[in-house]
Amino acid sequence: MKRLELLIDTLNETEHLSGEKFNTNSKAISTFITLYGEELYKEKIESKNFFIYNPFYYPSFCIGREIKRYKTKLSEINNLLNKVKQVPIRNYLRLNLIEHCLNICEQDLAKNIILDLPDESKYSAHRLLLKKYALKGNLNDFKETLKLSKSNKSPRNDIFDSKKVFIENYSLKNGILKSLEICNLKIFGEKFYTNSLIPHCKKLSIRKIDEIIEKYPIIKKNEKNIKAIAYVEHFNKNKRSSIGKLLFEKTLNELKKVDKNLKFGDGRLKDFLLCSLGSSITNIDQINQCKKMIISPFYKKELNYYIKNIS
């Protein structure tokens, strides 16, 4: 606990200093040497990456990292954070502590710490709790926490990702049919139908994947490329030396149907799927067939790097 107290004192004492003044501040220097040693201090300031106008370390970051060392005395740490003068930094560190509590299964304590946050910051903590409930696939807890997570506030992708993870875990626990029914709830929607199938692809054969899509055509209602996505997911989770010729051709035929202009993150969905398929096998001929269909230089380089590593 003394390490945390020292870092908090340093944070409060140096909070208004510029990077240049921080780097010559005796308190900042002595704290770093006490915690991490003189050798590391010299290494830091003598590094070619050292820039005099930037602090050579950030006490707030060190506090966040220090919190993760503790498995007990977490309530005491929460009380200790009251000493942090800057409210935004104090709230940020409390979120760090809440996340740590959730990671080590101290859920009740995490909920208690949320009460110490100002109202305008509580939703960020509830989003951390939402991620935890998403992994468990517990519908009632997820719905209640979602209400407190302010879905309309940015970043909205936090909420979307948690919903996606929830549907996948709910499907694994309760089956595809029940998961599809849950997708019809107002808080989810048709765009999550695909996620009812995806987590099962590892254990399903390609033939079985086809049968399920045929049995539940609603899965492809919002995702016409579901077969391409599901096939690649299957092979990506079951890496092998090569794929049988007919099966490989079947998969490539589905990938050919994917619109080359369809976006996925910062790139193209088709390129991403081809790269994922290529990196799930070690057959150079099959990898090169995938690479030949890719447009993006980035994904071509990824497969070239992969080939180099397996050769």
mmCIF file of C-alpha atoms in Angstrom, residues 120-227:
data_model
loop_
_atom_site.group_PDB
_atom_site.id
_atom_site.type_symbol
_atom_site.label_atom_id
_atom_site.label_comp_id
_atom_site.label_asym_id
_atom_site.label_seq_id
_atom_site.Cartn_x
_atom_site.Cartn_y
_atom_site.Cartn_z
ATOM 1 C CA GLU A 120 -21.921 11.368 -14.911
ATOM 2 C CA SER A 121 -19.262 8.631 -14.684
ATOM 3 C CA LYS A 122 -21.378 5.719 -13.454
ATOM 4 C CA TYR A 123 -22.429 4.639 -16.940
ATOM 5 C CA SER A 124 -18.786 3.914 -17.862
ATOM 6 C CA ALA A 125 -18.520 1.576 -14.875
ATOM 7 C CA HIS A 126 -21.813 -0.104 -15.738
ATOM 8 C CA ARG A 127 -20.428 -0.794 -19.215
ATOM 9 C CA LEU A 128 -17.570 -2.702 -17.590
ATOM 10 C CA LEU A 129 -20.147 -4.697 -15.631
ATOM 11 C CA LEU A 130 -22.132 -5.221 -18.848
ATOM 12 C CA LYS A 131 -19.085 -6.892 -20.456
ATOM 13 C CA LYS A 132 -18.922 -9.276 -17.490
ATOM 14 C CA TYR A 133 -22.592 -10.220 -17.817
ATOM 15 C CA ALA A 134 -22.142 -10.627 -21.578
ATOM 16 C CA LEU A 135 -19.540 -13.327 -20.947
ATOM 17 C CA LYS A 136 -21.905 -15.112 -18.571
ATOM 18 C CA GLY A 137 -24.884 -14.978 -20.938
ATOM 19 C CA ASN A 138 -27.245 -14.051 -18.078
ATOM 20 C CA LEU A 139 -30.208 -12.239 -19.672
ATOM 21 C CA ASN A 140 -31.774 -10.610 -16.599
ATOM 22 C CA ASP A 141 -28.500 -9.155 -15.293
ATOM 23 C CA PHE A 142 -27.551 -8.023 -18.793
ATOM 24 C CA LYS A 143 -30.886 -6.234 -19.377
ATOM 25 C CA GLU A 144 -30.794 -4.436 -16.032
ATOM 26 C CA THR A 145 -27.201 -3.283 -16.493
ATOM 27 C CA LEU A 146 -27.838 -2.221 -20.088
ATOM 28 C CA LYS A 147 -30.409 0.294 -18.811
ATOM 29 C CA LEU A 148 -27.704 1.921 -16.675
ATOM 30 C CA SER A 149 -25.062 1.915 -19.440
ATOM 31 C CA LYS A 150 -26.538 4.835 -21.441
ATOM 32 C CA SER A 151 -26.484 3.233 -24.902
ATOM 33 C CA ASN A 152 -26.894 6.623 -26.594
ATOM 34 C CA LYS A 153 -23.539 7.879 -25.293
ATOM 35 C CA SER A 154 -20.239 7.402 -27.133
ATOM 36 C CA PRO A 155 -18.437 5.159 -27.710
ATOM 37 C CA ARG A 156 -21.497 3.194 -28.868
ATOM 38 C CA ASN A 157 -19.415 0.310 -30.173
ATOM 39 C CA ASP A 158 -18.878 -0.683 -26.491
ATOM 40 C CA ILE A 159 -22.573 -1.516 -26.251
ATOM 41 C CA PHE A 160 -22.680 -3.224 -29.649
ATOM 42 C CA ASP A 161 -19.686 -5.419 -28.795
ATOM 43 C CA SER A 162 -21.201 -6.407 -25.446
ATOM 44 C CA LYS A 163 -24.486 -7.360 -27.123
ATOM 45 C CA LYS A 164 -22.610 -9.454 -29.687
ATOM 46 C CA VAL A 165 -20.638 -11.271 -26.976
ATOM 47 C CA PHE A 166 -23.829 -11.813 -24.972
ATOM 48 C CA ILE A 167 -25.679 -13.435 -27.897
ATOM 49 C CA GLU A 168 -22.712 -15.715 -28.633
ATOM 50 C CA ASN A 169 -22.455 -16.880 -25.029
ATOM 51 C CA TYR A 170 -26.224 -17.179 -24.636
ATOM 52 C CA SER A 171 -26.263 -19.352 -27.763
ATOM 53 C CA LEU A 172 -23.523 -21.617 -26.400
ATOM 54 C CA LYS A 173 -25.467 -22.068 -23.147
ATOM 55 C CA ASN A 174 -29.002 -22.342 -24.502
ATOM 56 C CA GLY A 175 -28.724 -23.332 -28.151
ATOM 57 C CA ILE A 176 -29.153 -21.577 -31.495
ATOM 58 C CA LEU A 177 -32.977 -21.557 -31.543
ATOM 59 C CA LYS A 178 -33.365 -19.891 -28.139
ATOM 60 C CA SER A 179 -30.626 -17.422 -29.043
ATOM 61 C CA LEU A 180 -32.465 -16.459 -32.241
ATOM 62 C CA GLU A 181 -35.589 -15.853 -30.162
ATOM 63 C CA ILE A 182 -33.626 -13.558 -27.836
ATOM 64 C CA CYS A 183 -32.415 -11.584 -30.865
ATOM 65 C CA ASN A 184 -36.030 -10.574 -31.464
ATOM 66 C CA LEU A 185 -36.042 -8.592 -28.225
ATOM 67 C CA LYS A 186 -36.000 -4.826 -28.746
ATOM 68 C CA ILE A 187 -32.606 -4.435 -27.067
ATOM 69 C CA PHE A 188 -30.936 -6.661 -29.675
ATOM 70 C CA GLY A 189 -32.421 -7.016 -33.175
ATOM 71 C CA GLU A 190 -31.947 -8.848 -36.470
ATOM 72 C CA LYS A 191 -28.315 -7.773 -36.882
ATOM 73 C CA PHE A 192 -27.336 -10.240 -34.144
ATOM 74 C CA TYR A 193 -28.843 -13.351 -35.794
ATOM 75 C CA THR A 194 -25.421 -14.251 -37.196
ATOM 76 C CA ASN A 195 -23.899 -14.306 -33.706
ATOM 77 C CA SER A 196 -26.257 -17.133 -32.734
ATOM 78 C CA LEU A 197 -24.416 -19.433 -35.157
ATOM 79 C CA ILE A 198 -20.794 -18.209 -35.144
ATOM 80 C CA PRO A 199 -19.678 -19.584 -31.723
ATOM 81 C CA HIS A 200 -20.752 -23.095 -32.762
ATOM 82 C CA CYS A 201 -18.720 -23.144 -35.992
ATOM 83 C CA LYS A 202 -15.614 -24.559 -34.342
ATOM 84 C CA LYS A 203 -17.349 -27.831 -33.441
ATOM 85 C CA LEU A 204 -19.692 -28.057 -36.443
ATOM 86 C CA SER A 205 -18.731 -29.596 -39.769
ATOM 87 C CA ILE A 206 -19.275 -27.559 -42.933
ATOM 88 C CA ARG A 207 -22.142 -29.887 -43.833
ATOM 89 C CA LYS A 208 -23.763 -29.290 -40.433
ATOM 90 C CA ILE A 209 -23.331 -25.518 -40.805
ATOM 91 C CA ASP A 210 -25.213 -25.744 -44.133
ATOM 92 C CA GLU A 211 -27.970 -27.778 -42.484
ATOM 93 C CA ILE A 212 -28.424 -25.227 -39.681
ATOM 94 C CA ILE A 213 -28.588 -22.282 -42.112
ATOM 95 C CA GLU A 214 -31.162 -24.264 -44.115
ATOM 96 C CA LYS A 215 -33.123 -25.092 -40.948
ATOM 97 C CA TYR A 216 -33.026 -21.503 -39.628
ATOM 98 C CA PRO A 217 -33.049 -19.286 -42.767
ATOM 99 C CA ILE A 218 -33.576 -16.262 -40.529
ATOM 100 C CA ILE A 219 -29.822 -16.426 -39.761
ATOM 101 C CA LYS A 220 -29.022 -15.125 -43.246
ATOM 102 C CA LYS A 221 -31.753 -12.454 -43.234
ATOM 103 C CA ASN A 222 -29.328 -9.683 -42.318
ATOM 104 C CA GLU A 223 -26.109 -11.347 -43.485
ATOM 105 C CA LYS A 224 -26.141 -12.794 -46.989
ATOM 106 C CA ASN A 225 -22.464 -13.766 -46.597
ATOM 107 C CA ILE A 226 -23.147 -15.971 -43.580
ATOM 108 C CA LYS A 227 -21.800 -19.130 -45.243
#
